[in-house]
Amino acid sequence: MAKRLSRRDGAALSPLPGGGRGEQKRVQRGTCIFIHAEATLSKRIIELLGKIVGKDKVSVELIDLIAHSADASHFRHRPEVVVYATTTEEVSGILKMADDERIPVTVWGGGTGVTGAAVPIRGGIVLDLSHMDRILDVRPGDRLVVVQPGVLYADLNRRLAPSGFAFPPDPSSGNAATIGGNVATNAGGMRAGKYGVTKDYVRGLLVVLPGGKVMRTGTRTMKSSSGFNLTQIFVGSEGTLGVITEITLKIAPVPKERCTTLATFKSIVEAGRAVSQIMSSSLVPSALEIVDRHCIEAINRNSDLCLPQVGAIVLAETDGFTGEEALFQMEKIVEACRNNGSLETRWAGSAEEAESLWEARKTTYPVLAHLNNTTYSEDITVPISKLPDILNALQELCVKYDLIIPTVGHVGDGNLHPHFSYDRTNPNQVARVRKAERELYEKAVELGGTLSGEHGIGLAKAPFMSLEHDAMEMETMRRLKQMFDPHNILNPGKLSLEVSHG
């Protein structure tokens, strides 16, 4: 029986019956969690993989194993082999062999996730799809594009730009994040309030199931009312049900005109009230972000920007196909900010100035990483009307547990990213962070919210799934997992899909 895996410094991860590979143990080195397992893949398995994809696409080199041992979270675990697939047929062959041999398979895209979803905690095979990076079909007339999973978000939109279209969900890691990863986590971004998240754009998938069978879901039409929507079962499933090798996406026309404004507030709670008023009106900002004073300080220390040193900032963007359309919306947003105690509003004087503000917002996580030896971003989301409540709760947690919790968020859709920054060598501080974290999740769910708006669950939030999902819902998810993956080879240990045996 495998030892219990530990989450960061505290919350336990349950062992996964079936598919366990050797003895596992947790070792802390600096700011990382290493989960080690005894290597058990034989030379025969390595040779079989070489026959499927070619010897040059199979690696047991230490540099490749280390490179695929961690995403952007604090979790670390080396796989036993890395396989670079380039076709659906190769993926099918790998999954058939892995299922026959009961070898865990963890899919790898860009490695930009922050929850440990791509960390191969059971060892086995990392299936790297980054070389499946072809844009297969672009059809502006049908408003769709067909891509392989390794296509980068930024590359896709560069390809679409001349046609006047785009794939709107825009994660901060877009320069490195793959479309396959976006689908696996149902990624969002700053413009989700107006344009939605990844699931709103996925029309169809080509999926390889454990055992090697291939299934095509969805259509290339704008609508379909034909049977179960199997496509959406795979969106957000974090590689636990099947391996996606082709994605059909809806694309949207790009508005030509944009306005950007910065509004300052004494406190983040006042800023939250302004956001609630904006979103309860008929206004539809294309982006609406909140940045608290701790994040402002960090951005100013690490960039050429001189953001106002206030309690909080609201960054707003409107867009339209005419300047008048974007300007009208922004004037109303500025009015709502002033009605809710805004100290000052500033309009971006040029497209370059506006872009620098949005790029500064996207760098929040990297600059906050310097605050302490451990920093990680949460991803709670609440109904927009409950933003003042959750922001108040955050302030209370800071006082109750004597913590600083820098906070930013895509408040146009109720999504907040509180950042826990602490000294992991201080047991007392770690304990306080763990308690505050759990209470934050509990409060978000109590307000009708969710543990994760766009980052996914992975390892980080797996122990807390039962806070949001009742026993019947969890049982249904586990049965789906068992149906698609009866031998539990795909990304085991994630999403709290383990079957408890007491």
mmCIF file of N, CA and C in Angstrom, residues 376-444:
data_model
loop_
_atom_site.group_PDB
_atom_site.id
_atom_site.type_symbol
_atom_site.label_atom_id
_atom_site.label_comp_id
_atom_site.label_asym_id
_atom_site.label_seq_id
_atom_site.Cartn_x
_atom_site.Cartn_y
_atom_site.Cartn_z
ATOM 1 N N TYR A 376 1.652 31.057 -3.640
ATOM 2 C CA TYR A 376 0.794 30.386 -4.618
ATOM 3 C C TYR A 376 -0.523 31.129 -4.738
ATOM 4 N N SER A 377 -1.127 30.985 -5.889
ATOM 5 C CA SER A 377 -2.331 31.734 -6.232
ATOM 6 C C SER A 377 -3.570 30.864 -6.090
ATOM 7 N N GLU A 378 -4.558 31.372 -5.372
ATOM 8 C CA GLU A 378 -5.856 30.714 -5.292
ATOM 9 C C GLU A 378 -6.735 31.169 -6.452
ATOM 10 N N ASP A 379 -7.918 30.600 -6.563
ATOM 11 C CA ASP A 379 -8.709 30.765 -7.793
ATOM 12 C C ASP A 379 -10.208 30.732 -7.516
ATOM 13 N N ILE A 380 -10.606 31.190 -6.341
ATOM 14 C CA ILE A 380 -12.028 31.122 -5.995
ATOM 15 C C ILE A 380 -12.856 32.022 -6.901
ATOM 16 N N THR A 381 -14.100 31.649 -7.104
ATOM 17 C CA THR A 381 -15.030 32.452 -7.892
ATOM 18 C C THR A 381 -16.378 32.451 -7.197
ATOM 19 N N VAL A 382 -16.981 33.636 -7.111
ATOM 20 C CA VAL A 382 -18.288 33.786 -6.467
ATOM 21 C C VAL A 382 -19.220 34.531 -7.413
ATOM 22 N N PRO A 383 -20.543 34.459 -7.174
ATOM 23 C CA PRO A 383 -21.443 35.318 -7.934
ATOM 24 C C PRO A 383 -21.001 36.775 -7.791
ATOM 25 N N ILE A 384 -21.084 37.532 -8.859
ATOM 26 C CA ILE A 384 -20.549 38.897 -8.854
ATOM 27 C C ILE A 384 -21.152 39.737 -7.731
ATOM 28 N N SER A 385 -22.426 39.522 -7.434
ATOM 29 C CA SER A 385 -23.077 40.294 -6.370
ATOM 30 C C SER A 385 -22.474 40.014 -5.003
ATOM 31 N N LYS A 386 -21.747 38.897 -4.882
ATOM 32 C CA LYS A 386 -21.149 38.515 -3.596
ATOM 33 C C LYS A 386 -19.687 38.949 -3.471
ATOM 34 N N LEU A 387 -19.175 39.697 -4.449
ATOM 35 C CA LEU A 387 -17.785 40.146 -4.374
ATOM 36 C C LEU A 387 -17.483 40.935 -3.102
ATOM 37 N N PRO A 388 -18.318 41.916 -2.715
ATOM 38 C CA PRO A 388 -18.019 42.625 -1.467
ATOM 39 C C PRO A 388 -17.951 41.685 -0.266
ATOM 40 N N ASP A 389 -18.801 40.655 -0.242
ATOM 41 C CA ASP A 389 -18.807 39.713 0.884
ATOM 42 C C ASP A 389 -17.509 38.913 0.952
ATOM 43 N N ILE A 390 -17.058 38.394 -0.194
ATOM 44 C CA ILE A 390 -15.839 37.578 -0.169
ATOM 45 C C ILE A 390 -14.611 38.447 0.080
ATOM 46 N N LEU A 391 -14.628 39.686 -0.403
ATOM 47 C CA LEU A 391 -13.506 40.587 -0.140
ATOM 48 C C LEU A 391 -13.452 40.966 1.336
ATOM 49 N N ASN A 392 -14.621 41.181 1.938
ATOM 50 C CA ASN A 392 -14.668 41.411 3.391
ATOM 51 C C ASN A 392 -14.128 40.208 4.147
ATOM 52 N N ALA A 393 -14.528 39.020 3.708
ATOM 53 C CA ALA A 393 -14.066 37.796 4.365
ATOM 54 C C ALA A 393 -12.550 37.661 4.267
ATOM 55 N N LEU A 394 -11.981 38.039 3.131
ATOM 56 C CA LEU A 394 -10.530 37.996 2.968
ATOM 57 C C LEU A 394 -9.833 38.922 3.959
ATOM 58 N N GLN A 395 -10.391 40.122 4.121
ATOM 59 C CA GLN A 395 -9.799 41.062 5.085
ATOM 60 C C GLN A 395 -9.859 40.499 6.497
ATOM 61 N N GLU A 396 -10.961 39.857 6.821
ATOM 62 C CA GLU A 396 -11.110 39.264 8.155
ATOM 63 C C GLU A 396 -10.120 38.119 8.369
ATOM 64 N N LEU A 397 -9.873 37.330 7.332
ATOM 65 C CA LEU A 397 -8.894 36.246 7.447
ATOM 66 C C LEU A 397 -7.484 36.796 7.667
ATOM 67 N N CYS A 398 -7.176 37.903 7.006
ATOM 68 C CA CYS A 398 -5.859 38.524 7.201
ATOM 69 C C CYS A 398 -5.654 38.912 8.659
ATOM 70 N N VAL A 399 -6.689 39.498 9.262
ATOM 71 C CA VAL A 399 -6.604 39.919 10.663
ATOM 72 C C VAL A 399 -6.586 38.704 11.584
ATOM 73 N N LYS A 400 -7.495 37.767 11.340
ATOM 74 C CA LYS A 400 -7.639 36.598 12.215
ATOM 75 C C LYS A 400 -6.356 35.775 12.284
ATOM 76 N N TYR A 401 -5.686 35.610 11.145
ATOM 77 C CA TYR A 401 -4.512 34.738 11.100
ATOM 78 C C TYR A 401 -3.200 35.510 10.916
ATOM 79 N N ASP A 402 -3.268 36.833 11.034
ATOM 80 C CA ASP A 402 -2.075 37.680 10.927
ATOM 81 C C ASP A 402 -1.305 37.373 9.647
ATOM 82 N N LEU A 403 -2.010 37.489 8.523
ATOM 83 C CA LEU A 403 -1.428 37.189 7.218
ATOM 84 C C LEU A 403 -1.584 38.375 6.274
ATOM 85 N N ILE A 404 -0.710 38.456 5.307
ATOM 86 C CA ILE A 404 -0.884 39.354 4.168
ATOM 87 C C ILE A 404 -1.280 38.487 2.982
ATOM 88 N N ILE A 405 -2.434 38.807 2.367
ATOM 89 C CA ILE A 405 -2.932 37.994 1.247
ATOM 90 C C ILE A 405 -3.138 38.917 0.039
ATOM 91 N N PRO A 406 -2.079 39.168 -0.741
ATOM 92 C CA PRO A 406 -2.231 40.006 -1.935
ATOM 93 C C PRO A 406 -3.289 39.419 -2.865
ATOM 94 N N THR A 407 -4.136 40.294 -3.398
ATOM 95 C CA THR A 407 -5.281 39.801 -4.176
ATOM 96 C C THR A 407 -5.457 40.580 -5.471
ATOM 97 N N VAL A 408 -5.616 39.836 -6.551
ATOM 98 C CA VAL A 408 -6.039 40.386 -7.836
ATOM 99 C C VAL A 408 -7.204 39.527 -8.308
ATOM 100 N N GLY A 409 -7.835 39.929 -9.391
ATOM 101 C CA GLY A 409 -8.910 39.072 -9.864
ATOM 102 C C GLY A 409 -9.587 39.571 -11.113
ATOM 103 N N HIS A 410 -10.194 38.613 -11.821
ATOM 104 C CA HIS A 410 -11.027 38.918 -12.986
ATOM 105 C C HIS A 410 -12.440 39.173 -12.458
ATOM 106 N N VAL A 411 -12.634 40.322 -11.852
ATOM 107 C CA VAL A 411 -13.878 40.554 -11.111
ATOM 108 C C VAL A 411 -15.085 40.726 -12.020
ATOM 109 N N GLY A 412 -14.865 40.889 -13.306
ATOM 110 C CA GLY A 412 -15.987 40.941 -14.231
ATOM 111 C C GLY A 412 -16.752 39.637 -14.304
ATOM 112 N N ASP A 413 -16.146 38.535 -13.819
ATOM 113 C CA ASP A 413 -16.873 37.267 -13.728
ATOM 114 C C ASP A 413 -16.817 36.686 -12.316
ATOM 115 N N GLY A 414 -16.431 37.515 -11.332
ATOM 116 C CA GLY A 414 -16.444 37.072 -9.933
ATOM 117 C C GLY A 414 -15.251 36.237 -9.514
ATOM 118 N N ASN A 415 -14.208 36.207 -10.331
ATOM 119 C CA ASN A 415 -13.042 35.348 -10.096
ATOM 120 C C ASN A 415 -11.932 36.119 -9.378
ATOM 121 N N LEU A 416 -11.517 35.631 -8.209
ATOM 122 C CA LEU A 416 -10.448 36.267 -7.439
ATOM 123 C C LEU A 416 -9.241 35.344 -7.333
ATOM 124 N N HIS A 417 -8.061 35.964 -7.315
ATOM 125 C CA HIS A 417 -6.810 35.228 -7.114
ATOM 126 C C HIS A 417 -6.085 35.762 -5.875
ATOM 127 N N PRO A 418 -6.537 35.379 -4.682
ATOM 128 C CA PRO A 418 -5.760 35.711 -3.485
ATOM 129 C C PRO A 418 -4.452 34.917 -3.502
ATOM 130 N N HIS A 419 -3.371 35.555 -3.126
ATOM 131 C CA HIS A 419 -2.062 34.898 -3.124
ATOM 132 C C HIS A 419 -1.591 34.692 -1.689
ATOM 133 N N PHE A 420 -1.402 33.439 -1.331
ATOM 134 C CA PHE A 420 -0.835 33.131 -0.023
ATOM 135 C C PHE A 420 0.688 33.140 -0.151
ATOM 136 N N SER A 421 1.327 34.038 0.579
ATOM 137 C CA SER A 421 2.778 34.161 0.555
ATOM 138 C C SER A 421 3.290 34.002 1.975
ATOM 139 N N TYR A 422 4.184 33.029 2.191
ATOM 140 C CA TYR A 422 4.578 32.707 3.559
ATOM 141 C C TYR A 422 5.926 32.005 3.597
ATOM 142 N N ASP A 423 6.454 31.866 4.809
ATOM 143 C CA ASP A 423 7.724 31.184 5.044
ATOM 144 C C ASP A 423 7.439 29.729 5.384
ATOM 145 N N ARG A 424 7.714 28.827 4.473
ATOM 146 C CA ARG A 424 7.370 27.431 4.692
ATOM 147 C C ARG A 424 8.264 26.762 5.730
ATOM 148 N N THR A 425 9.322 27.441 6.188
ATOM 149 C CA THR A 425 10.147 26.881 7.263
ATOM 150 C C THR A 425 9.600 27.234 8.638
ATOM 151 N N ASN A 426 8.535 28.030 8.663
ATOM 152 C CA ASN A 426 7.916 28.450 9.923
ATOM 153 C C ASN A 426 6.629 27.649 10.136
ATOM 154 N N PRO A 427 6.638 26.617 10.992
ATOM 155 C CA PRO A 427 5.462 25.750 11.170
ATOM 156 C C PRO A 427 4.220 26.508 11.608
ATOM 157 N N ASN A 428 4.397 27.517 12.438
ATOM 158 C CA ASN A 428 3.247 28.291 12.905
ATOM 159 C C ASN A 428 2.596 29.044 11.753
ATOM 160 N N GLN A 429 3.412 29.642 10.902
ATOM 161 C CA GLN A 429 2.882 30.383 9.759
ATOM 162 C C GLN A 429 2.204 29.445 8.765
ATOM 163 N N VAL A 430 2.798 28.291 8.546
ATOM 164 C CA VAL A 430 2.203 27.300 7.646
ATOM 165 C C VAL A 430 0.829 26.880 8.150
ATOM 166 N N ALA A 431 0.717 26.629 9.451
ATOM 167 C CA ALA A 431 -0.558 26.205 10.037
ATOM 168 C C ALA A 431 -1.616 27.289 9.866
ATOM 169 N N ARG A 432 -1.216 28.550 10.046
ATOM 170 C CA ARG A 432 -2.174 29.654 9.889
ATOM 171 C C ARG A 432 -2.636 29.782 8.440
ATOM 172 N N VAL A 433 -1.725 29.604 7.510
ATOM 173 C CA VAL A 433 -2.092 29.656 6.091
ATOM 174 C C VAL A 433 -3.068 28.542 5.745
ATOM 175 N N ARG A 434 -2.821 27.332 6.237
ATOM 176 C CA ARG A 434 -3.700 26.204 5.945
ATOM 177 C C ARG A 434 -5.119 26.449 6.457
ATOM 178 N N LYS A 435 -5.225 26.996 7.664
ATOM 179 C CA LYS A 435 -6.546 27.276 8.229
ATOM 180 C C LYS A 435 -7.252 28.365 7.426
ATOM 181 N N ALA A 436 -6.519 29.407 7.068
ATOM 182 C CA ALA A 436 -7.118 30.498 6.292
ATOM 183 C C ALA A 436 -7.561 30.009 4.919
ATOM 184 N N GLU A 437 -6.754 29.161 4.314
ATOM 185 C CA GLU A 437 -7.079 28.608 2.999
ATOM 186 C C GLU A 437 -8.402 27.841 3.040
ATOM 187 N N ARG A 438 -8.538 26.955 4.005
ATOM 188 C CA ARG A 438 -9.763 26.168 4.099
ATOM 189 C C ARG A 438 -10.970 27.066 4.354
ATOM 190 N N GLU A 439 -10.832 28.047 5.246
ATOM 191 C CA GLU A 439 -11.954 28.941 5.538
ATOM 192 C C GLU A 439 -12.321 29.776 4.314
ATOM 193 N N LEU A 440 -11.331 30.127 3.502
ATOM 194 C CA LEU A 440 -11.612 30.862 2.269
ATOM 195 C C LEU A 440 -12.446 30.009 1.320
ATOM 196 N N TYR A 441 -12.066 28.747 1.152
ATOM 197 C CA TYR A 441 -12.850 27.842 0.310
ATOM 198 C C TYR A 441 -14.274 27.698 0.847
ATOM 199 N N GLU A 442 -14.383 27.501 2.144
ATOM 200 C CA GLU A 442 -15.700 27.321 2.754
ATOM 201 C C GLU A 442 -16.571 28.548 2.526
ATOM 202 N N LYS A 443 -15.991 29.735 2.652
ATOM 203 C CA LYS A 443 -16.762 30.969 2.463
ATOM 204 C C LYS A 443 -17.190 31.118 1.006
ATOM 205 N N ALA A 444 -16.289 30.825 0.080
ATOM 206 C CA ALA A 444 -16.635 30.932 -1.338
ATOM 207 C C ALA A 444 -17.805 30.021 -1.682
#
